């Protein structure tokens, strides 16, 4: 008997496949469809205090082995988003509320509202541009990360995941700063860009964007492995997962569960059912009966 | 998705499909469409796609119901046997009316400045819809909604092209969704029989920030 | 008439395509073959003070869209390497000597020996593990970078290129620290890893490696664009260049010339001749007569 | 390239090529080969490749000259009409001698413990090399070098399999190069006519750090 169930920071999931933040999660009815397609939970789009239009399109660019995006954190603002959550929550599967901000107070307020709306956990998107510094991100400033995580933890009772940026020199210092979180989500997109040599211009209106998809899987595996080797916190692995083998790689690197983003566009929402059946096949073939039995087996301790 | 470098990118339909030369038809609206209208012959156009579903092509007799720039997407469907119900806000916004045979077109405008006054749905009863192998419609959502109610029982095979904000075109950003379906991938063309009258169609949509808004005239 | 010649920090190159460090540059006779295949110059393998065996194989792993490597800076030591340079230098094309170390003094000594051997420039590999910190690289410590570049500049007369790591939070701070260099080389590999889920182990004996090839091109473009936008130093663009269009993308982002690594393995040494003829075709089609006319045209100033 | 997880990866030749089941033959040498020798039937083997060039297969009469574990790479070439010159340091290191027909093999050892004493090159004159459609050799470089001088004029079509440190197997690390050619890609099998006697072959090679060393017996 193969059991796909996992538990991460106290949240029980019927399978390890969760929708990643920012992908098909703006509209509550879409979240419902994603959950019905097999996802065990969904992470919402990152929501801020105020309504934001995001960047003018082009906001995405497809590469052969990945996707560039600079959506620009478009969102209706936390109060308006409550309606979308109220639609999705009827599916009775965990909703993880993702929030972004620039101060600990903002993060704490947003997380607390998410809790009010009934989410099972919050995920702190610590990878947005940081107003204080220049060209820097909230997630690369350990002191700010520490304050944000602490403020949120003081305010909410649901588990808190810190989603870390891969665009840092020293991920261990950042994870150490975020150690009050109940778990980590690794990784967000890798800063990158594309120039159209015929238009002689950057393709994204924001110039810079985030790279996701297959191209970043080796980077994601590295971060999960490094954090799992050094910290005792459950991890959501995310970045380039398209097949169950990709998910297994993250789990063997130490992830408890995984999130899937770009593949939902590449394959469609049916990617979740595909992952579930591929995972069963893999476990059967390789003699694993529980997801937990694969967790961290590649770590050299 | 048509990109004007340095300006923006918007979803547009092909108004010519067959042959090597394609065309698009753009309505002067905001920043990107205005920039497109400045293009001269020989200028390079940047685009990606086409994405999503298209109308089922037919050489048989069909009914084409277009509102405003919605006619752009319908134009490739016009054949010798087509009958058109072409509408617009005012007479000078009417599109492609000359591409239909004489006596094979009904024209209407909101202000009555050209043809009949009113919407296509007001006059649908005046044509015998059973004679058409296919029925296609593209235009403002409230026009489609009115048509929906007149066609849902008799012609569930009629095809509507839907419009929403489209940022990615590839089913990832969720800005175009109706009832959990991404119109950029599973649409924009959908069959009347697939539409849920109690869902978002004709009632609500998300605006550019993702904020849910009611659809009014 | 199309002119492919470029000049970078005073070095004249007959075309913009240079062999990147660490690829087919251990043996002097191979450098000769690479130069005869059309490369306008070669960067040597990074050479240190002492002989090093590098890591036990597996030291490379092929991904569909890139290559992982952890060669481990194997090299014969600077004195033994002089013989390889003496073989290559007979081709009368520029040789750029790459060096690695952990202190400013080491870098200065190595660079000075390279100059004695007759190189046209030195390239400082600022991306090797840094002994002081943990999990950190020489290239992510601005103070160390500043000292290294200054010490080298004091010691040698040939142009000095600082090769920067993409594994940093704030590339602008590092470039600022390296501003005494005559030019920048961007980028080195992106830290990454791969687990073989059947062996249930990391594939590289060193666990972590560097990702190169197509997967990192959008990352390389971003770094070149960002540095070209903010600093007035010539740049070697490197990372995932396989076609002339890739090279044009780097040049439009602000690079003066480019280096080619992984593609030399993927396509073979004939990649240089392929790049040259593709570049001629592109420039003819697009109406460019000099490489310099394309330089930085995508920058928004 | 055969990988023993947690131990290392080394270049090995296939000693069976045809059919679904393949084989490798490993000489007990250092850490990886010793780890391989502990494998039991049913154990999983990890490998990548095959890379590079192979011997030209023939069903005609051929001459196979093998030194030590070099016989592993030569074994798939043995056919009914093959003649073998098989050598090793001592008698118990001789490989695949029983796969040749009786009277179709000459055996020699460095110490004379089995067959003739000496190297294959010492006895090459005793066979009529013109009778062979193909000539193949694999073994220590100094054996190949001695053979080279005897074959370069008469049989430039003879094929040698070369050995160097091989770290990547895909033409990127330069550890395997001879005269600027990567033996992992353009070799290991090369024709005698392509070899430059004044280059690195038989004279110099790079060791594991990339340090140039002289090749001695
Ligand atoms: C499937 C489909 C097919 C269409 N085909 C045609 C056609 O053939 N001809 C035609 O004239 N019109 C067509 N439209 C409508 C057309 O896309 C809008 O009129 C156009 O986006 C307006 O852009 P603008 O920059 O001129 O307007 P502005 O109001 O200046 O828009 C400003 C910005 O808002 C955003 N924006 C506005 N509308 C949209 C949108 N729908 N999706 C994404 N972003 C938007 C863009 O960032 C745009 O740059 C189609 C729409 C859809 C969904
Ligand atoms: C093309 C080719 C085909 C070969 N085919 C065969 C064969 O079929 N059967 C056979 O028995 N032998 C073969 N060899 C020789 C075999 O690869 C070496 O004997 C083997 O590498 C020794 O490894 P070890 O770990 O047992 O020895 P050790 O001395 O313990 O080696 C220690 C480490 O040194 C490195 N090392 C040693 N030799 C090499 C090498 N050649 N390349 C890369 N790294 C090396 C590895 O990291 C190894 O783990 C072949 C060699 C080549 C180049
Ligand atoms: C279009 C798009 C939008 C995204 N928006 C967000 C977001 O709002 N918040 C966030 O934390 N991550 C966001 N991400 C990052 C993803 O959640 C995920 O970390 C990343 O895409 C890597 O996973 P993937 O390769 O499976 O897509 C976004 C990614 C994409 C492609
Ligand atoms: C096998 C291998 C070895 C490398 N060794 C070095 C090195 O010694 N010094 C260095 O500065 N960069 C080294 N690099 C990085 C390359 O010079 C280059 O920056 C990187 O591979 C990106 O370019 P590419 O995508 O064209 O390969 C190495 C890369 C590879 C693939
Ligand atoms: S436009 Fe992004 S999902 Fe349809
Ligand atoms: S083994 Fe690396 S180039 Fe041949």
Tab-separated table of N, CA, C and O and ligand atoms in Angstrom, chain C residues 20-23 44-46 60 67 69 71 73 98 123 125 127 163 187-189 210-214 216 238-241 259-263, chain D residues 172-173, ligand 4:
chain	number	residue	atom	x	y	z
C	20	UNK	N	36.322	30.492	-22.779
C	20	UNK	CA	36.149	30.775	-21.345
C	20	UNK	C	37.095	29.916	-20.505
C	20	UNK	O	37.531	28.845	-20.926
C	21	UNK	N	37.365	30.383	-19.318
C	21	UNK	CA	38.270	29.675	-18.413
C	21	UNK	C	37.726	28.317	-17.981
C	21	UNK	O	36.547	28.181	-17.673
C	22	UNK	N	38.600	27.322	-17.970
C	22	UNK	CA	38.241	26.013	-17.418
C	22	UNK	C	37.790	25.015	-18.451
C	22	UNK	O	37.539	23.858	-18.124
C	23	UNK	N	37.658	25.465	-19.703
C	23	UNK	CA	37.185	24.572	-20.750
C	23	UNK	C	38.317	24.356	-21.756
C	23	UNK	O	38.817	25.320	-22.356
C	44	UNK	N	42.976	31.006	-19.838
C	44	UNK	CA	43.474	29.733	-19.311
C	44	UNK	C	42.558	29.249	-18.196
C	44	UNK	O	41.756	30.003	-17.648
C	45	UNK	N	42.693	27.991	-17.896
C	45	UNK	CA	42.158	27.419	-16.687
C	45	UNK	C	42.601	28.279	-15.503
C	45	UNK	O	43.675	28.893	-15.574
C	46	UNK	N	41.827	28.303	-14.426
C	46	UNK	CA	42.285	29.074	-13.268
C	46	UNK	C	43.428	28.332	-12.586
C	46	UNK	O	43.301	27.163	-12.231
C	60	UNK	N	31.547	16.167	-13.534
C	60	UNK	CA	30.582	16.845	-14.411
C	60	UNK	C	29.304	16.021	-14.489
C	60	UNK	O	29.311	14.803	-14.269
C	67	UNK	N	25.092	22.277	-17.961
C	67	UNK	CA	26.106	21.361	-17.457
C	67	UNK	C	26.415	21.738	-16.015
C	67	UNK	O	26.519	22.914	-15.683
C	69	UNK	N	29.274	21.287	-13.063
C	69	UNK	CA	30.638	20.814	-12.877
C	69	UNK	C	31.174	21.171	-11.512
C	69	UNK	O	30.800	22.190	-10.922
C	71	UNK	N	34.927	20.565	-10.873
C	71	UNK	CA	36.263	20.051	-11.200
C	71	UNK	C	37.162	20.204	-9.974
C	71	UNK	O	38.051	19.388	-9.731
C	73	UNK	N	39.062	22.988	-9.216
C	73	UNK	CA	40.264	23.786	-9.451
C	73	UNK	C	41.541	22.951	-9.562
C	73	UNK	O	42.606	23.343	-9.088
C	98	UNK	N	44.092	33.136	-16.235
C	98	UNK	CA	43.161	33.152	-15.103
C	98	UNK	C	43.849	32.618	-13.863
C	98	UNK	O	44.553	31.611	-13.923
C	123	UNK	N	42.901	37.401	-15.621
C	123	UNK	CA	41.507	37.382	-15.180
C	123	UNK	C	41.518	36.807	-13.766
C	123	UNK	O	42.065	35.724	-13.540
C	125	UNK	N	39.772	35.024	-10.907
C	125	UNK	CA	38.602	34.191	-10.625
C	125	UNK	C	38.200	34.428	-9.175
C	125	UNK	O	38.784	33.855	-8.250
C	127	UNK	N	35.582	33.625	-7.574
C	127	UNK	CA	34.405	32.826	-7.251
C	127	UNK	C	34.771	31.528	-6.561
C	127	UNK	O	34.025	30.569	-6.600
C	163	UNK	N	36.595	38.566	-12.645
C	163	UNK	CA	35.493	37.674	-13.009
C	163	UNK	C	34.621	37.483	-11.781
C	163	UNK	O	35.067	36.944	-10.765
C	187	UNK	N	29.392	35.920	-16.430
C	187	UNK	CA	29.396	35.447	-15.071
C	187	UNK	C	30.121	34.106	-14.961
C	187	UNK	O	30.332	33.437	-15.970
C	188	UNK	N	30.463	33.760	-13.754
C	188	UNK	CA	30.924	32.409	-13.481
C	188	UNK	C	29.681	31.522	-13.335
C	188	UNK	O	28.569	31.981	-13.536
C	189	UNK	N	29.864	30.275	-12.988
C	189	UNK	CA	28.728	29.354	-12.900
C	189	UNK	C	27.827	29.651	-11.693
C	189	UNK	O	28.249	30.268	-10.725
C	210	UNK	N	28.758	23.878	-10.189
C	210	UNK	CA	28.387	25.121	-10.857
C	210	UNK	C	27.616	24.801	-12.116
C	210	UNK	O	28.009	23.948	-12.896
C	211	UNK	N	26.509	25.518	-12.297
C	211	UNK	CA	25.678	25.311	-13.477
C	211	UNK	C	26.131	26.275	-14.577
C	211	UNK	O	26.303	27.464	-14.331
C	212	UNK	N	26.311	25.737	-15.771
C	212	UNK	CA	26.680	26.554	-16.933
C	212	UNK	C	25.775	26.166	-18.096
C	212	UNK	O	24.938	25.288	-17.968
C	213	UNK	N	25.956	26.834	-19.224
C	213	UNK	CA	25.171	26.494	-20.412
C	213	UNK	C	23.872	27.277	-20.508
C	213	UNK	O	23.621	28.207	-19.732
C	214	UNK	N	23.050	26.891	-21.476
C	214	UNK	CA	21.821	27.636	-21.803
C	214	UNK	C	21.005	28.062	-20.595
C	214	UNK	O	20.433	29.155	-20.579
C	216	UNK	N	21.722	29.166	-17.818
C	216	UNK	CA	22.141	30.370	-17.088
C	216	UNK	C	22.246	31.605	-17.975
C	216	UNK	O	22.581	32.685	-17.492
C	238	UNK	N	29.657	36.146	-20.480
C	238	UNK	CA	29.842	34.690	-20.562
C	238	UNK	C	28.737	33.976	-19.814
C	238	UNK	O	28.294	34.417	-18.759
C	239	UNK	N	28.261	32.895	-20.393
C	239	UNK	CA	27.196	32.111	-19.774
C	239	UNK	C	26.183	31.691	-20.811
C	239	UNK	O	25.345	32.482	-21.230
C	240	UNK	N	26.283	30.452	-21.262
C	240	UNK	CA	25.244	29.901	-22.135
C	240	UNK	C	25.291	30.348	-23.581
C	240	UNK	O	24.303	30.192	-24.297
C	241	UNK	N	26.413	30.876	-24.024
C	241	UNK	CA	26.482	31.303	-25.438
C	241	UNK	C	26.749	30.097	-26.337
C	241	UNK	O	27.749	29.411	-26.192
C	259	UNK	N	32.751	35.250	-23.971
C	259	UNK	CA	33.514	34.016	-23.800
C	259	UNK	C	32.562	32.841	-23.929
C	259	UNK	O	31.387	32.937	-23.581
C	260	UNK	N	33.096	31.755	-24.434
C	260	UNK	CA	32.274	30.584	-24.716
C	260	UNK	C	32.861	29.382	-23.989
C	260	UNK	O	34.055	29.103	-24.123
C	261	UNK	N	32.049	28.703	-23.206
C	261	UNK	CA	32.523	27.555	-22.438
C	261	UNK	C	31.817	26.279	-22.830
C	261	UNK	O	32.233	25.556	-23.734
C	262	UNK	N	30.698	26.026	-22.167
C	262	UNK	CA	29.971	24.770	-22.326
C	262	UNK	C	29.680	24.414	-23.786
C	262	UNK	O	29.732	23.237	-24.159
C	263	UNK	N	29.410	25.415	-24.613
C	263	UNK	CA	29.089	25.122	-26.016
C	263	UNK	C	30.258	24.460	-26.733
C	263	UNK	O	30.066	23.756	-27.720
D	172	UNK	N	35.262	18.463	-22.411
D	172	UNK	CA	35.268	19.794	-21.821
D	172	UNK	C	36.433	20.042	-20.870
D	172	UNK	O	36.883	21.159	-20.722
D	173	UNK	N	36.951	18.988	-20.248
D	173	UNK	CA	37.915	19.223	-19.159
D	173	UNK	C	39.368	19.207	-19.621
D	173	UNK	O	40.246	19.646	-18.906
E	4	LIG	C1	34.056	22.326	-16.722
E	4	LIG	C2	34.134	23.766	-16.375
E	4	LIG	C3	35.247	24.268	-15.713
E	4	LIG	C4	35.337	25.611	-15.384
E	4	LIG	N1	36.448	26.081	-14.762
E	4	LIG	C5	36.589	27.416	-14.512
E	4	LIG	C6	37.786	27.947	-13.965
E	4	LIG	O1	38.748	27.234	-13.705
E	4	LIG	N2	37.837	29.288	-13.735
E	4	LIG	C7	36.812	30.127	-14.034
E	4	LIG	O2	36.925	31.337	-13.829
E	4	LIG	N3	35.672	29.656	-14.576
E	4	LIG	C8	35.540	28.317	-14.814
E	4	LIG	N4	34.377	27.846	-15.384
E	4	LIG	C9	33.290	28.786	-15.703
E	4	LIG	C10	33.327	29.208	-17.170
E	4	LIG	O3	34.490	29.924	-17.472
E	4	LIG	C11	32.112	30.084	-17.500
E	4	LIG	O4	32.134	31.236	-16.681
E	4	LIG	C12	30.793	29.367	-17.274
E	4	LIG	O5	30.910	28.002	-17.627
E	4	LIG	C13	29.635	29.975	-18.052
E	4	LIG	O6	29.853	29.921	-19.436
E	4	LIG	P1	29.250	28.770	-20.401
E	4	LIG	O7	27.800	28.672	-20.115
E	4	LIG	O8	29.585	29.238	-21.776
E	4	LIG	O9	29.972	27.517	-20.040
E	4	LIG	C14	34.269	26.489	-15.706
E	4	LIG	C15	33.150	25.984	-16.363
E	4	LIG	C16	33.067	24.657	-16.705
E	4	LIG	C17	31.838	24.158	-17.403
